XYZ file of N, CA and C in Angstrom:
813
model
N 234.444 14.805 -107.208
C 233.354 14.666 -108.184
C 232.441 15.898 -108.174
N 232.019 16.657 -106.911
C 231.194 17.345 -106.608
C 231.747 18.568 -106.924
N 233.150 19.090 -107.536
C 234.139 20.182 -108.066
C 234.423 19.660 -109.506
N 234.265 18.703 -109.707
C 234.234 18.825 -111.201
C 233.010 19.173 -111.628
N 232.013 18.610 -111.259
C 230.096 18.727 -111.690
C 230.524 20.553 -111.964
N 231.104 21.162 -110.659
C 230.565 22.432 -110.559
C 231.190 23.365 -111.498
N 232.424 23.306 -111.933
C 233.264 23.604 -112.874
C 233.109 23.120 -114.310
N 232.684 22.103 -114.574
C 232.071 22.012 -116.324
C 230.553 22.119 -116.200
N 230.125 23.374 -115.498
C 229.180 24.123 -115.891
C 228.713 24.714 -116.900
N 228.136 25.296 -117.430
C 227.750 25.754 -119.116
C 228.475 27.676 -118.646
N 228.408 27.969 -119.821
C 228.518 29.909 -119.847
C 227.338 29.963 -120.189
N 227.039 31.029 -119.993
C 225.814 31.653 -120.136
C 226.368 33.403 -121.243
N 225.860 33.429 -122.233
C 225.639 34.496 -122.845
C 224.327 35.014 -123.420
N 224.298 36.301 -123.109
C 222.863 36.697 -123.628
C 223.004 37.962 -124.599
N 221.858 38.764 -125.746
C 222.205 39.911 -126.431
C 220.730 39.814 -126.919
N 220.335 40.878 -127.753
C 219.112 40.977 -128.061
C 219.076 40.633 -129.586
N 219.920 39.637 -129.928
C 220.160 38.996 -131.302
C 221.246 38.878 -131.121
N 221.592 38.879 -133.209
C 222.705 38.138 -133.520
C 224.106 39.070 -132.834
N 223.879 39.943 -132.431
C 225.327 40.611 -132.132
C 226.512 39.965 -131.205
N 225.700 39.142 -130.535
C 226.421 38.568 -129.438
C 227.122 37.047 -129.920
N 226.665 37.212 -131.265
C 227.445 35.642 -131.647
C 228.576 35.771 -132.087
N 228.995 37.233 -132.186
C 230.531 37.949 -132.187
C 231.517 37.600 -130.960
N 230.530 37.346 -129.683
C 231.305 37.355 -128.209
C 231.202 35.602 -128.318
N 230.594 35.132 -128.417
C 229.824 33.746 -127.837
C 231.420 32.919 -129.282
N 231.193 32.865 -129.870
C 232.427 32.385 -131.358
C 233.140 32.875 -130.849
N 233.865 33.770 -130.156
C 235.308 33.932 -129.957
C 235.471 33.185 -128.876
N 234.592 33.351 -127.953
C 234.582 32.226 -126.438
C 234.808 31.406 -126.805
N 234.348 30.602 -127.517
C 234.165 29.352 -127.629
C 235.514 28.596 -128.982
N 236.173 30.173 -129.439
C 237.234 29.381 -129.814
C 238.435 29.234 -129.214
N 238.098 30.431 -128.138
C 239.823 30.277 -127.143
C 239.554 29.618 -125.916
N 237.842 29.174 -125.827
C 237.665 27.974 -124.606
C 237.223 26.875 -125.011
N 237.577 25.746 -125.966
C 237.036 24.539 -126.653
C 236.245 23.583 -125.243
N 237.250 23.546 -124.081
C 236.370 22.975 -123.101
C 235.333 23.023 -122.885
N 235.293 24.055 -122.959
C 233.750 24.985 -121.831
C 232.179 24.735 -122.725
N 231.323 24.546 -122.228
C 229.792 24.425 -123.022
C 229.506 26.001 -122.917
N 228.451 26.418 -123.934
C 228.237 27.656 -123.834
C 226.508 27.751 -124.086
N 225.838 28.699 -123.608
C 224.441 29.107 -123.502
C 224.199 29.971 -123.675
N 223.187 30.125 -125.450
C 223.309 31.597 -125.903
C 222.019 31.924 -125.780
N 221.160 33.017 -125.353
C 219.813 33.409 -125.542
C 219.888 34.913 -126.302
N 218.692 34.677 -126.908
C 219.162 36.063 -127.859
C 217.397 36.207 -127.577
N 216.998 37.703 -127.223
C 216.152 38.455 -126.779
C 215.400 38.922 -127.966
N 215.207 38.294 -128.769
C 215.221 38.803 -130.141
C 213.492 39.192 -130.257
N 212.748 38.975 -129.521
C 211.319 39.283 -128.955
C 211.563 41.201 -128.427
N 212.575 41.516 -127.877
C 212.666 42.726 -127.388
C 213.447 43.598 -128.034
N 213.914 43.412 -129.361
C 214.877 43.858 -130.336
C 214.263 45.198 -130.723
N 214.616 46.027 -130.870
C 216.183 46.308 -130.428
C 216.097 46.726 -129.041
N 217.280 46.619 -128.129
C 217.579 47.033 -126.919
C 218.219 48.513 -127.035
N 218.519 49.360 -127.769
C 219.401 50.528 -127.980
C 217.826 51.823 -128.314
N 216.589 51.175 -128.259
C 215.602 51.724 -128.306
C 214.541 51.846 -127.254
N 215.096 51.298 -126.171
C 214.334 50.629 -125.437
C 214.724 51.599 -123.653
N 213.737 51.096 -122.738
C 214.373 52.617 -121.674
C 215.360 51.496 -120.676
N 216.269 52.373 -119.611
C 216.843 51.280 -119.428
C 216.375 50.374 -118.063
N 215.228 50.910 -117.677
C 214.497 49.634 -116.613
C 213.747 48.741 -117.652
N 213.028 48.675 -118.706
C 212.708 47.684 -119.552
C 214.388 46.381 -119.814
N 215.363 47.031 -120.073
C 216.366 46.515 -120.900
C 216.697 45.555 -118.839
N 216.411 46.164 -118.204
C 216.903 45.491 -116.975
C 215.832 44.826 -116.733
N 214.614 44.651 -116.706
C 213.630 43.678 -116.405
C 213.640 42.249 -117.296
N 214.118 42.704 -118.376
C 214.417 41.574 -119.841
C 215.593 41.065 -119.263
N 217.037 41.638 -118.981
C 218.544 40.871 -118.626
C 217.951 40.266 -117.670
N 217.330 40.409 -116.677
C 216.813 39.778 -115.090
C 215.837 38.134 -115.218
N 215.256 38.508 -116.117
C 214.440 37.193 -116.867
C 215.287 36.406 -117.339
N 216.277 36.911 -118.495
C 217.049 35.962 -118.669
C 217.987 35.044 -117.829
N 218.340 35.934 -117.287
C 219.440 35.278 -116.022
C 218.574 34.236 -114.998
N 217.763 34.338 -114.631
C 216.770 33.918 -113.940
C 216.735 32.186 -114.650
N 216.417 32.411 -116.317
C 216.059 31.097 -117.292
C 218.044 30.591 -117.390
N 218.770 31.044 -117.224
C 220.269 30.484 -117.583
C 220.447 29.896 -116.356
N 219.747 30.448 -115.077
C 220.350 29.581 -113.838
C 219.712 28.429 -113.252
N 218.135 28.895 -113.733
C 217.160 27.561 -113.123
C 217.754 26.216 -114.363
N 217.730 26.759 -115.933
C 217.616 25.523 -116.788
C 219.000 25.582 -116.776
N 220.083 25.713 -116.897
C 221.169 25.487 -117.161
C 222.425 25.653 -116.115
N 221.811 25.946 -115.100
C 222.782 26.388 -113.764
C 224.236 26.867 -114.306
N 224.139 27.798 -115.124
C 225.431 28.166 -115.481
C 226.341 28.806 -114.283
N 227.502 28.667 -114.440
C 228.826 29.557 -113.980
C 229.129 30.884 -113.917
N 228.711 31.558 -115.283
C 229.289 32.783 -115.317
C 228.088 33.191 -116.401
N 227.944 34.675 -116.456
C 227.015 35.175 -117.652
C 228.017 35.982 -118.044
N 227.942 36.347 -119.568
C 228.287 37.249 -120.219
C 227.537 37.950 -120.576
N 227.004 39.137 -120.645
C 226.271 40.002 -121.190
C 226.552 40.605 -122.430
N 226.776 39.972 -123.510
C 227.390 40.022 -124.930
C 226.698 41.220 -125.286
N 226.414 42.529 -125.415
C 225.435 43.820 -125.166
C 226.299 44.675 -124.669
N 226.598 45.624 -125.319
C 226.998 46.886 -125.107
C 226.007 47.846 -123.875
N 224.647 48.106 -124.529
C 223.365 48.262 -124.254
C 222.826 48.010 -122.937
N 223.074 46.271 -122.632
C 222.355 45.761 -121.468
C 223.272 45.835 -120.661
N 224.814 46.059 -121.341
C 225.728 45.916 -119.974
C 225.797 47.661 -118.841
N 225.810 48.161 -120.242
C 225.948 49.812 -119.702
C 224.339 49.976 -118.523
N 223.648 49.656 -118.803
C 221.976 49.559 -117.953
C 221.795 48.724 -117.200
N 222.314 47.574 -117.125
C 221.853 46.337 -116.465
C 222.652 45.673 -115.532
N 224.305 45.669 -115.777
C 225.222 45.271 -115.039
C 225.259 44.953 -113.867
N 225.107 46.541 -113.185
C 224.854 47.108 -111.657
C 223.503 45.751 -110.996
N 222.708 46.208 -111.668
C 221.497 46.149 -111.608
C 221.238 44.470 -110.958
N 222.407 43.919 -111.896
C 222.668 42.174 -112.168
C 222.871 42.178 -110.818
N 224.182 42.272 -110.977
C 224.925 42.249 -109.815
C 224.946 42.229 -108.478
N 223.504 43.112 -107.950
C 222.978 43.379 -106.754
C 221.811 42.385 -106.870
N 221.534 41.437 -107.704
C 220.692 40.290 -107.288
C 221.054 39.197 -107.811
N 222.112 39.058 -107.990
C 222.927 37.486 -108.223
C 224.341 37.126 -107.720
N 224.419 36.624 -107.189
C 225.722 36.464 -106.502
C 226.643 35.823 -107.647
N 226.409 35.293 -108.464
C 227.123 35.126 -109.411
C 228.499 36.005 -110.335
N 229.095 35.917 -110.872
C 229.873 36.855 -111.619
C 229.267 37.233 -113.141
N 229.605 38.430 -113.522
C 228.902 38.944 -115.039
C 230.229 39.902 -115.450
N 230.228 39.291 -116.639
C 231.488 39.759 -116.914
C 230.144 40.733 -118.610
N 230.578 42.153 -118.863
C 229.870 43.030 -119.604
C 230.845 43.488 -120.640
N 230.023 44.049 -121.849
C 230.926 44.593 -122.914
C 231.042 45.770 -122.583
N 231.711 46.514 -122.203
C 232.166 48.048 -122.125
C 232.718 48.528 -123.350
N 231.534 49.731 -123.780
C 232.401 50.772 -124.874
C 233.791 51.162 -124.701
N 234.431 50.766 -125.953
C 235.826 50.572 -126.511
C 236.525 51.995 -126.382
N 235.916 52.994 -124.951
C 236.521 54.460 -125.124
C 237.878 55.157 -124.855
N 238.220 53.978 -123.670
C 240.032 53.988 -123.074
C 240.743 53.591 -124.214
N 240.361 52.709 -124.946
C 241.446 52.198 -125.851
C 241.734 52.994 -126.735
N 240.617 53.277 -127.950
C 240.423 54.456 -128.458
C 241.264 55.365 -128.645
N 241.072 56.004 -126.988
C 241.752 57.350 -127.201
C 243.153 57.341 -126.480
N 243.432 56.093 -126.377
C 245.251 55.601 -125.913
C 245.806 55.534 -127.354
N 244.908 55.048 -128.611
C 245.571 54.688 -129.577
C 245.652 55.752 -130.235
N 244.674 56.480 -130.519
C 244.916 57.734 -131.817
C 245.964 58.342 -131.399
N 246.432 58.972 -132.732
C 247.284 60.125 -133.022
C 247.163 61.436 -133.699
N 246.084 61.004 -134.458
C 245.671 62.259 -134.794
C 244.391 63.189 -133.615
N 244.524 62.786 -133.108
C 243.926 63.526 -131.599
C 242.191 63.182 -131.734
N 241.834 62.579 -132.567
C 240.507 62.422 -133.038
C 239.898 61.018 -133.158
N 239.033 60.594 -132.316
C 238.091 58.937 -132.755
C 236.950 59.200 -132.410
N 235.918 58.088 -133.009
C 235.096 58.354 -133.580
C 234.138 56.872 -132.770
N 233.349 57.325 -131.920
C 232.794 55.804 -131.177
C 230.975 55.739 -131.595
N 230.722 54.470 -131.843
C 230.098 54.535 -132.691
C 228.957 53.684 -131.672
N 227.900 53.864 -131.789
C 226.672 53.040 -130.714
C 225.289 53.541 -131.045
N 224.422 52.323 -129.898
C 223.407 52.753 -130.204
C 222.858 54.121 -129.957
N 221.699 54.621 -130.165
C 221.031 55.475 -129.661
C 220.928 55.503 -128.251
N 220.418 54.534 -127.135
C 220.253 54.733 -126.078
C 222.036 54.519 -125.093
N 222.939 54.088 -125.868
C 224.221 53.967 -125.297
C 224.623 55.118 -125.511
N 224.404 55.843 -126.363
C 225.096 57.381 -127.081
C 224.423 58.375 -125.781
N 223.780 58.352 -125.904
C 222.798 59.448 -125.225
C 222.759 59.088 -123.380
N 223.397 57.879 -122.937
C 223.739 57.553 -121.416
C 224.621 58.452 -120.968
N 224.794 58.533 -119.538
C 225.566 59.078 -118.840
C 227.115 58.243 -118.436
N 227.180 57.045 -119.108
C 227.986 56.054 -118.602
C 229.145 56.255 -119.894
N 228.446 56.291 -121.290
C 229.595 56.593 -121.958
C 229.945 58.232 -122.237
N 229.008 58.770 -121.502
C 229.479 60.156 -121.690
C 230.520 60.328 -120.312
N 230.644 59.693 -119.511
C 231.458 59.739 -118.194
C 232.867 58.938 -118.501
N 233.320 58.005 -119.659
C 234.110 57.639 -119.886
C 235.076 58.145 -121.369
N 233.890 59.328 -121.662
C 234.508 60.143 -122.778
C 235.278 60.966 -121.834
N 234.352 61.538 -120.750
C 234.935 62.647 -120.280
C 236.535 62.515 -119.410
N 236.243 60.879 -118.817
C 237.649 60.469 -118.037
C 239.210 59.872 -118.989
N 238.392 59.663 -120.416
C 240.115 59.158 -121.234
C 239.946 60.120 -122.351
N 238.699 61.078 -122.706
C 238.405 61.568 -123.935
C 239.375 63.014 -123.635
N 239.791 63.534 -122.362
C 240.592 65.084 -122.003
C 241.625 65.370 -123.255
N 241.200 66.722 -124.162
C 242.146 66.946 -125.011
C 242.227 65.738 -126.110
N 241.104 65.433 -126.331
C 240.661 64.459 -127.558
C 239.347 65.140 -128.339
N 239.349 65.195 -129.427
C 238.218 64.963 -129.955
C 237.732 63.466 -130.062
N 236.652 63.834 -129.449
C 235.840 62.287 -129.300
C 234.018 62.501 -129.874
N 234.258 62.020 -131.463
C 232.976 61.950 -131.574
C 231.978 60.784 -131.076
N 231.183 61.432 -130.389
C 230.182 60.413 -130.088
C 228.690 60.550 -130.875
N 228.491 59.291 -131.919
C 227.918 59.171 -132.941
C 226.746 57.871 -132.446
N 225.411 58.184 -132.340
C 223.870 57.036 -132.167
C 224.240 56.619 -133.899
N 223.598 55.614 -134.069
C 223.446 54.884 -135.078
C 222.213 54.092 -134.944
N 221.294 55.196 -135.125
C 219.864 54.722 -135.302
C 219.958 53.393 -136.665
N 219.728 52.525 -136.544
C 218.858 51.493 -137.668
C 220.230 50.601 -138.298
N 221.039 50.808 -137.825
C 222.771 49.652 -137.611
C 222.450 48.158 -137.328
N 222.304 48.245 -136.276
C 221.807 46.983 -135.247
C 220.940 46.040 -135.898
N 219.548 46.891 -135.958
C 218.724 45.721 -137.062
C 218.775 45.736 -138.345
N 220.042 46.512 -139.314
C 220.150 46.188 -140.637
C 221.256 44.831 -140.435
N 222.015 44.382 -139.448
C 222.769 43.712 -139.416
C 222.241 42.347 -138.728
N 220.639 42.908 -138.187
C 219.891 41.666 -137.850
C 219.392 40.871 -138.313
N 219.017 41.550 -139.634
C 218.424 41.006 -141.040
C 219.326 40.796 -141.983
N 220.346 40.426 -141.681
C 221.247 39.856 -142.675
C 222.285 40.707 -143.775
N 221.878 41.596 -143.315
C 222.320 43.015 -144.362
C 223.398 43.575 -144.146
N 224.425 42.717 -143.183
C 226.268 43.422 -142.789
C 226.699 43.626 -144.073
N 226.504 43.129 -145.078
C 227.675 43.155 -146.206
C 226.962 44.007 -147.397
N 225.716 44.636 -146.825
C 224.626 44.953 -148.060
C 224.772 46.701 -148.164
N 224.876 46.911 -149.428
C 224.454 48.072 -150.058
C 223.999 49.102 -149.172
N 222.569 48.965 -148.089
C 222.156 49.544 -147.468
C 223.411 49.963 -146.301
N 223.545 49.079 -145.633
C 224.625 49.018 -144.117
C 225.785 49.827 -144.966
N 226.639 49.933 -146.712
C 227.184 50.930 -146.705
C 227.184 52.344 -146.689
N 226.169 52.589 -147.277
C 225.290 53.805 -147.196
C 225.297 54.372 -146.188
N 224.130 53.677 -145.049
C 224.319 54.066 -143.931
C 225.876 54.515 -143.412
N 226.357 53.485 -143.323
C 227.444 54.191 -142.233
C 228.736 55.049 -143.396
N 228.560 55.171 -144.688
C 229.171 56.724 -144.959
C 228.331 57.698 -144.326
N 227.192 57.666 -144.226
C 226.322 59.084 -143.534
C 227.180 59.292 -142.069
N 226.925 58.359 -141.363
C 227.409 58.275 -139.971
C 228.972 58.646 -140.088
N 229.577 58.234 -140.618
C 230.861 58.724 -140.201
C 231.395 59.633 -141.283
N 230.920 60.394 -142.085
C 231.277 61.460 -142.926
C 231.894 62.569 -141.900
N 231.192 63.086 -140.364
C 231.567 64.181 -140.004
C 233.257 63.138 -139.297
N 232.903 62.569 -139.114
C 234.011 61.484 -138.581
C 235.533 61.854 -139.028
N 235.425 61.409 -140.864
C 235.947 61.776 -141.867
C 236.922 62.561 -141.834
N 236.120 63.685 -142.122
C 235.849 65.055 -142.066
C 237.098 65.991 -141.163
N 237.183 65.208 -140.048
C 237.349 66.180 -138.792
C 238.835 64.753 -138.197
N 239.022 64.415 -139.559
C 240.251 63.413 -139.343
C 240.563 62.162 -138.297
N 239.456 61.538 -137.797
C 239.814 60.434 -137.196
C 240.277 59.380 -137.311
N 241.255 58.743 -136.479
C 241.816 57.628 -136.993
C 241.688 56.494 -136.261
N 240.920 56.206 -135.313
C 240.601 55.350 -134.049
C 238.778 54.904 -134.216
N 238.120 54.069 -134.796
C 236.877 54.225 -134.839
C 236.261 52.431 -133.792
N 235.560 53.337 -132.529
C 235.554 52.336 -131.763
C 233.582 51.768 -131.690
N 233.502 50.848 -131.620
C 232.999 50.127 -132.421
C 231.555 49.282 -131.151
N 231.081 50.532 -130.537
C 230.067 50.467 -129.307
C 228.998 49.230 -128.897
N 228.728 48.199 -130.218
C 227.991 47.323 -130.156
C 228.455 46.012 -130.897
N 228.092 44.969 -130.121
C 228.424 43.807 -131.054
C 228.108 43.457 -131.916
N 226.753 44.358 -132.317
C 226.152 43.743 -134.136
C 227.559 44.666 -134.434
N 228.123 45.743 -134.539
C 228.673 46.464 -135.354
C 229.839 45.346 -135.744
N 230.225 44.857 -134.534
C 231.562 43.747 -135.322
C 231.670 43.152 -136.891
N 230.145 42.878 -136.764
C 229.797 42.981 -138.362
C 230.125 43.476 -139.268
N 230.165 44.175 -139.209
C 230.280 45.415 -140.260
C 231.364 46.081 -140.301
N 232.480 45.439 -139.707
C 233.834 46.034 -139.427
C 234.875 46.158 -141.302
N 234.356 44.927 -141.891
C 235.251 44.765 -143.092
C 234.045 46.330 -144.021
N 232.946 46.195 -144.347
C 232.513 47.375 -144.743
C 232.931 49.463 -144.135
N 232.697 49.496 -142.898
C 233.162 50.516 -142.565
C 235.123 50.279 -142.578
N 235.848 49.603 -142.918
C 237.439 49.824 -142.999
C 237.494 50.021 -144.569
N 236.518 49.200 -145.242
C 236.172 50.024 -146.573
C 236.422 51.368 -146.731
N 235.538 51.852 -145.935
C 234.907 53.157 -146.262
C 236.081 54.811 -145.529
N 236.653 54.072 -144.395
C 237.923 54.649 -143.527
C 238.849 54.389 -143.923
N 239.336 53.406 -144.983
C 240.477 53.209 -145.593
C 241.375 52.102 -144.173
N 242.260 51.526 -145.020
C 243.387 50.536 -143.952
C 243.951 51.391 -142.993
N 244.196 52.665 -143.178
C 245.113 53.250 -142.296
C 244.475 53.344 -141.300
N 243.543 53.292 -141.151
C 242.118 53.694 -139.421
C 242.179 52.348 -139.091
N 242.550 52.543 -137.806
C 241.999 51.103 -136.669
C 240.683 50.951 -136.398
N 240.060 50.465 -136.037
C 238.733 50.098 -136.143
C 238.565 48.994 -134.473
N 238.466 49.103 -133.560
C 237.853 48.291 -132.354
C 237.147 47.689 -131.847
N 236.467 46.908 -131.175
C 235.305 46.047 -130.804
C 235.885 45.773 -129.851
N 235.294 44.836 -128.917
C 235.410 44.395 -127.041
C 235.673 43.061 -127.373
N 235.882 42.166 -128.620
C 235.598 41.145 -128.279
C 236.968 39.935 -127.659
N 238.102 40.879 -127.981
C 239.203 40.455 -127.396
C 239.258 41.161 -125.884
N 238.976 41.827 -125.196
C 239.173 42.445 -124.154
C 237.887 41.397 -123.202
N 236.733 41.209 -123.786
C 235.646 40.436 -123.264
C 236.361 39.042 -123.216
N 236.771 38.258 -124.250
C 237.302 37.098 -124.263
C 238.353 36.961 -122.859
N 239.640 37.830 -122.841
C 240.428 37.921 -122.039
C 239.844 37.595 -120.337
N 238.965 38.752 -120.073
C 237.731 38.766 -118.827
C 237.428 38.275 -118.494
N 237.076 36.933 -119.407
C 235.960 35.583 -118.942
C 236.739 34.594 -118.531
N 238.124 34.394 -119.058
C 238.816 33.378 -119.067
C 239.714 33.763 -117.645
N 240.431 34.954 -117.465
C 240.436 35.278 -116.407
C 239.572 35.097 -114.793
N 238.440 35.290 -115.370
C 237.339 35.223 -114.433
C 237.527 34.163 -113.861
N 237.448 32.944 -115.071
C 237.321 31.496 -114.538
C 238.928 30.836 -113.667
N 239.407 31.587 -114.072
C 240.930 30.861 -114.020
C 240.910 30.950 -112.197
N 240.431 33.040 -111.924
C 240.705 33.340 -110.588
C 239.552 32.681 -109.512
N 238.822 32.235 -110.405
C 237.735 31.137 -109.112
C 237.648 30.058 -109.388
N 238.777 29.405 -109.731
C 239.452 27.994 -110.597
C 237.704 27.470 -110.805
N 237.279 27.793 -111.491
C 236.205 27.090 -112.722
C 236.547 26.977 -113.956
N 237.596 27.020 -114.717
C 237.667 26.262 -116.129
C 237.399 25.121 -116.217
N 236.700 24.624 -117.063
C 236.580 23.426 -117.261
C 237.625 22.135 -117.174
N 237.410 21.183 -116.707
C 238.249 19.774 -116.878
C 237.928 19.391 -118.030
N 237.217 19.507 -118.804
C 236.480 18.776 -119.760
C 238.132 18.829 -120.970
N 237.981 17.453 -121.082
C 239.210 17.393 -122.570
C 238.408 17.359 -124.109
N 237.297 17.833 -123.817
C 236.987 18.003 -125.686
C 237.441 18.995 -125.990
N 238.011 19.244 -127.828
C 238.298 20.307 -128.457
C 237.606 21.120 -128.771
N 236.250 20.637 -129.061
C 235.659 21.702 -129.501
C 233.829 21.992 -128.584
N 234.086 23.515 -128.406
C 233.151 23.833 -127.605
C 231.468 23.538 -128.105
N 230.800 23.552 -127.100
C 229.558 23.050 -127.934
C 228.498 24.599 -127.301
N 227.658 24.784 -127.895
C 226.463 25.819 -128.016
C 225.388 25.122 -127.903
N 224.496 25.673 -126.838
C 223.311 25.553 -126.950
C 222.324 27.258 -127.188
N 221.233 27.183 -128.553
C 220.808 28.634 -128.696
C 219.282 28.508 -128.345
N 219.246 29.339 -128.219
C 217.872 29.809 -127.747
C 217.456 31.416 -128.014
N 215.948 31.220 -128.667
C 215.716 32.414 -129.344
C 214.025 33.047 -128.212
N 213.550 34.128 -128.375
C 212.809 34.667 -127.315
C 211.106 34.777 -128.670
N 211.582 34.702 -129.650
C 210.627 34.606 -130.797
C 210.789 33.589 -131.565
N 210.455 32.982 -132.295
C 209.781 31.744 -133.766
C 210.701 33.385 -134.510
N 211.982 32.562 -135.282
C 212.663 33.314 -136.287
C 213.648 32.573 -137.229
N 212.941 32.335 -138.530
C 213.875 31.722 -139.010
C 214.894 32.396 -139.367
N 214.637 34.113 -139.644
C 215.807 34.793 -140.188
C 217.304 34.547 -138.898
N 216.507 34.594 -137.832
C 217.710 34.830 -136.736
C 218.714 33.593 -136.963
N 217.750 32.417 -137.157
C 219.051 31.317 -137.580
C 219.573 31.557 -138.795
N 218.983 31.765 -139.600
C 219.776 31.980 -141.311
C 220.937 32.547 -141.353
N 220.475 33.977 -140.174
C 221.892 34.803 -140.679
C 222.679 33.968 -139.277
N 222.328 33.798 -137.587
C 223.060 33.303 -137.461
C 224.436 32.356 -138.125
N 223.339 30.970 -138.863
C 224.450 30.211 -139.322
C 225.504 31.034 -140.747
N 225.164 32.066 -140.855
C 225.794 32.750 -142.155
C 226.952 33.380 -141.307
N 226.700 33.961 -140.214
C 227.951 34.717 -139.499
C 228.644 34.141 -138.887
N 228.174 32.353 -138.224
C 229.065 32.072 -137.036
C 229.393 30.297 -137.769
N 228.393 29.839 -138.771
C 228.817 28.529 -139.239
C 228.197 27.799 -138.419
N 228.533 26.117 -138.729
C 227.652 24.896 -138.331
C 228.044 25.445 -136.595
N 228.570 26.210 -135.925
C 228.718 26.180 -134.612
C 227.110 25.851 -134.031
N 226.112 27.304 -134.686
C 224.922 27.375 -134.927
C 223.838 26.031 -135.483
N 223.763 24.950 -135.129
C 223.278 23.826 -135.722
C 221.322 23.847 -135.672
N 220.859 24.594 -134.415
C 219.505 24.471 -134.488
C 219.667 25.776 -132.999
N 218.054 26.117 -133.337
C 217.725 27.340 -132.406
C 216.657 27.061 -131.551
N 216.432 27.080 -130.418
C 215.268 26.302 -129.099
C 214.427 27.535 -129.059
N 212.884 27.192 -129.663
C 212.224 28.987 -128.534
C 211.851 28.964 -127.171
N 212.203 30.073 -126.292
C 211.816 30.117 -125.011
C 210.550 31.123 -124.999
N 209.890 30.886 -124.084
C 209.207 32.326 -123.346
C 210.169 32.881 -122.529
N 209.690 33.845 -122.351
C 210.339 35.092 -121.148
C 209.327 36.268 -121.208
């Protein structure tokens, strides 16, 4: 009894909005068992602007609120952003496991052929030493543009993935991209998942286009399998609990617009 309690534990996912409901919806469709726990930081938005002991004092709070109220199992750090800054950071004060989104840079540059991709992130992920250290270890004898995308994140926060603006924008951003023939465009943040059918627009079908959220999915389920915590639970379908860090109705609107009734109501916390 006392191994089942501990094993249909909740997940824990966190992001500084909607980006992470890209990671949290795929979880929850290749783990129907499992309960899931989403907090979205949306009080500290954006995180890709932010320095990275702020972005680690915010992941630390959260984790802190997923283990006292929800004694979760595992965190995901659905964050490109908080994982590249915060991970380490986690890690050395939770004994727990954290499974992080890592920029899409090995894959990337295993897949092109035309010797050229194009990775796409925030400002403060662009400008780290973490993805410039993983350009430098799979990027050898690649062109590897590494492209910030100032004002991405919160056009896709406000509902605007499919809008006029978000195309605009990212022809600017990836014109030198273009340009200089890439065919691999990897895809640094989870709001960007968003925006994947607009930028394949704009790159045409022949460009692959990437995100973490199959490589993250894979991770977690793994995770659980190797410290036998999957759930016993025989329901089909996974259930969500959300939680927002501000009073936002937009965050649910577009939530339920990107992820469906999964999204049914949003809890506010402090932190």
């Amino acid at each position: 009894m006392l191994w089942e309690k501990r094993v249909n534990r909740p997940i824990g996912v966190f992001d500084s909005g909607v980006g992470g409901l890209s990671i949290v919806s795929a979880l929850a469709q290749a783990l129907p068992a499992e309960d899931f726990v989403y907090v979205a930081a949306n009080k500290y938005m954006p995180f890709g602007q932010k320095t990275a002991e702020e972005i680690q004092a915010i992941s630390e709070k959260i984790v802190h609120f997923l283990i006292k109220q929800h004694n979760v199992k595992l965190v995901v750090i659905a964050c490109n952003t908080a994982t590249v800054t915060s991970i380490d950071y986690l890690r050395k004060r939770f004994s727990m496991p954290f499974v992080g989104v890592v920029p899409v840079v090995k894959p990337a540059c295993a897949l092109t052929k035309s010797r050229c991709v194009a990775i796409l992130s925030t400002p403060l992920t662009s400008s780290g030493e973490y993805i410039k250290s993983l350009i430098a270890t799979f990027g050898k004898d690649i062109n590897v543009l590494n492209i910030a995308c100032p004002g991405l994140a919160d056009l896709v926060e406000m509902g605007k993935g499919d809008s006029l603006e978000v195309e605009t924008l990212l022809q600017e951003l990836v014109l030198p991209a273009q340009e200089q023939g890439a065919d691999v465009y990897g895809l640094c943040s989870t709001h960007y998942s968003f925006v994947r059918e607009p930028l394949q627009k704009i790159t045409g079908s022949g460009v692959c286009i990437l995100d973490a959220i199959i490589p993250v999915t894979h991770r977690v389920m793994r995770v659980l399998s190797d410290s036998q915590e999957v759930s016993t639970s025989d329901k089909k379908v996974a259930t969500c609990t959300f939680y927002a860090t501000t009073q936002s109705a937009t965050f649910q609107a577009v939530g339920q617009e990107l992820i469906g009734p999964m999204m049914r109501s949003v809890q506010l916390i402090e932190l």
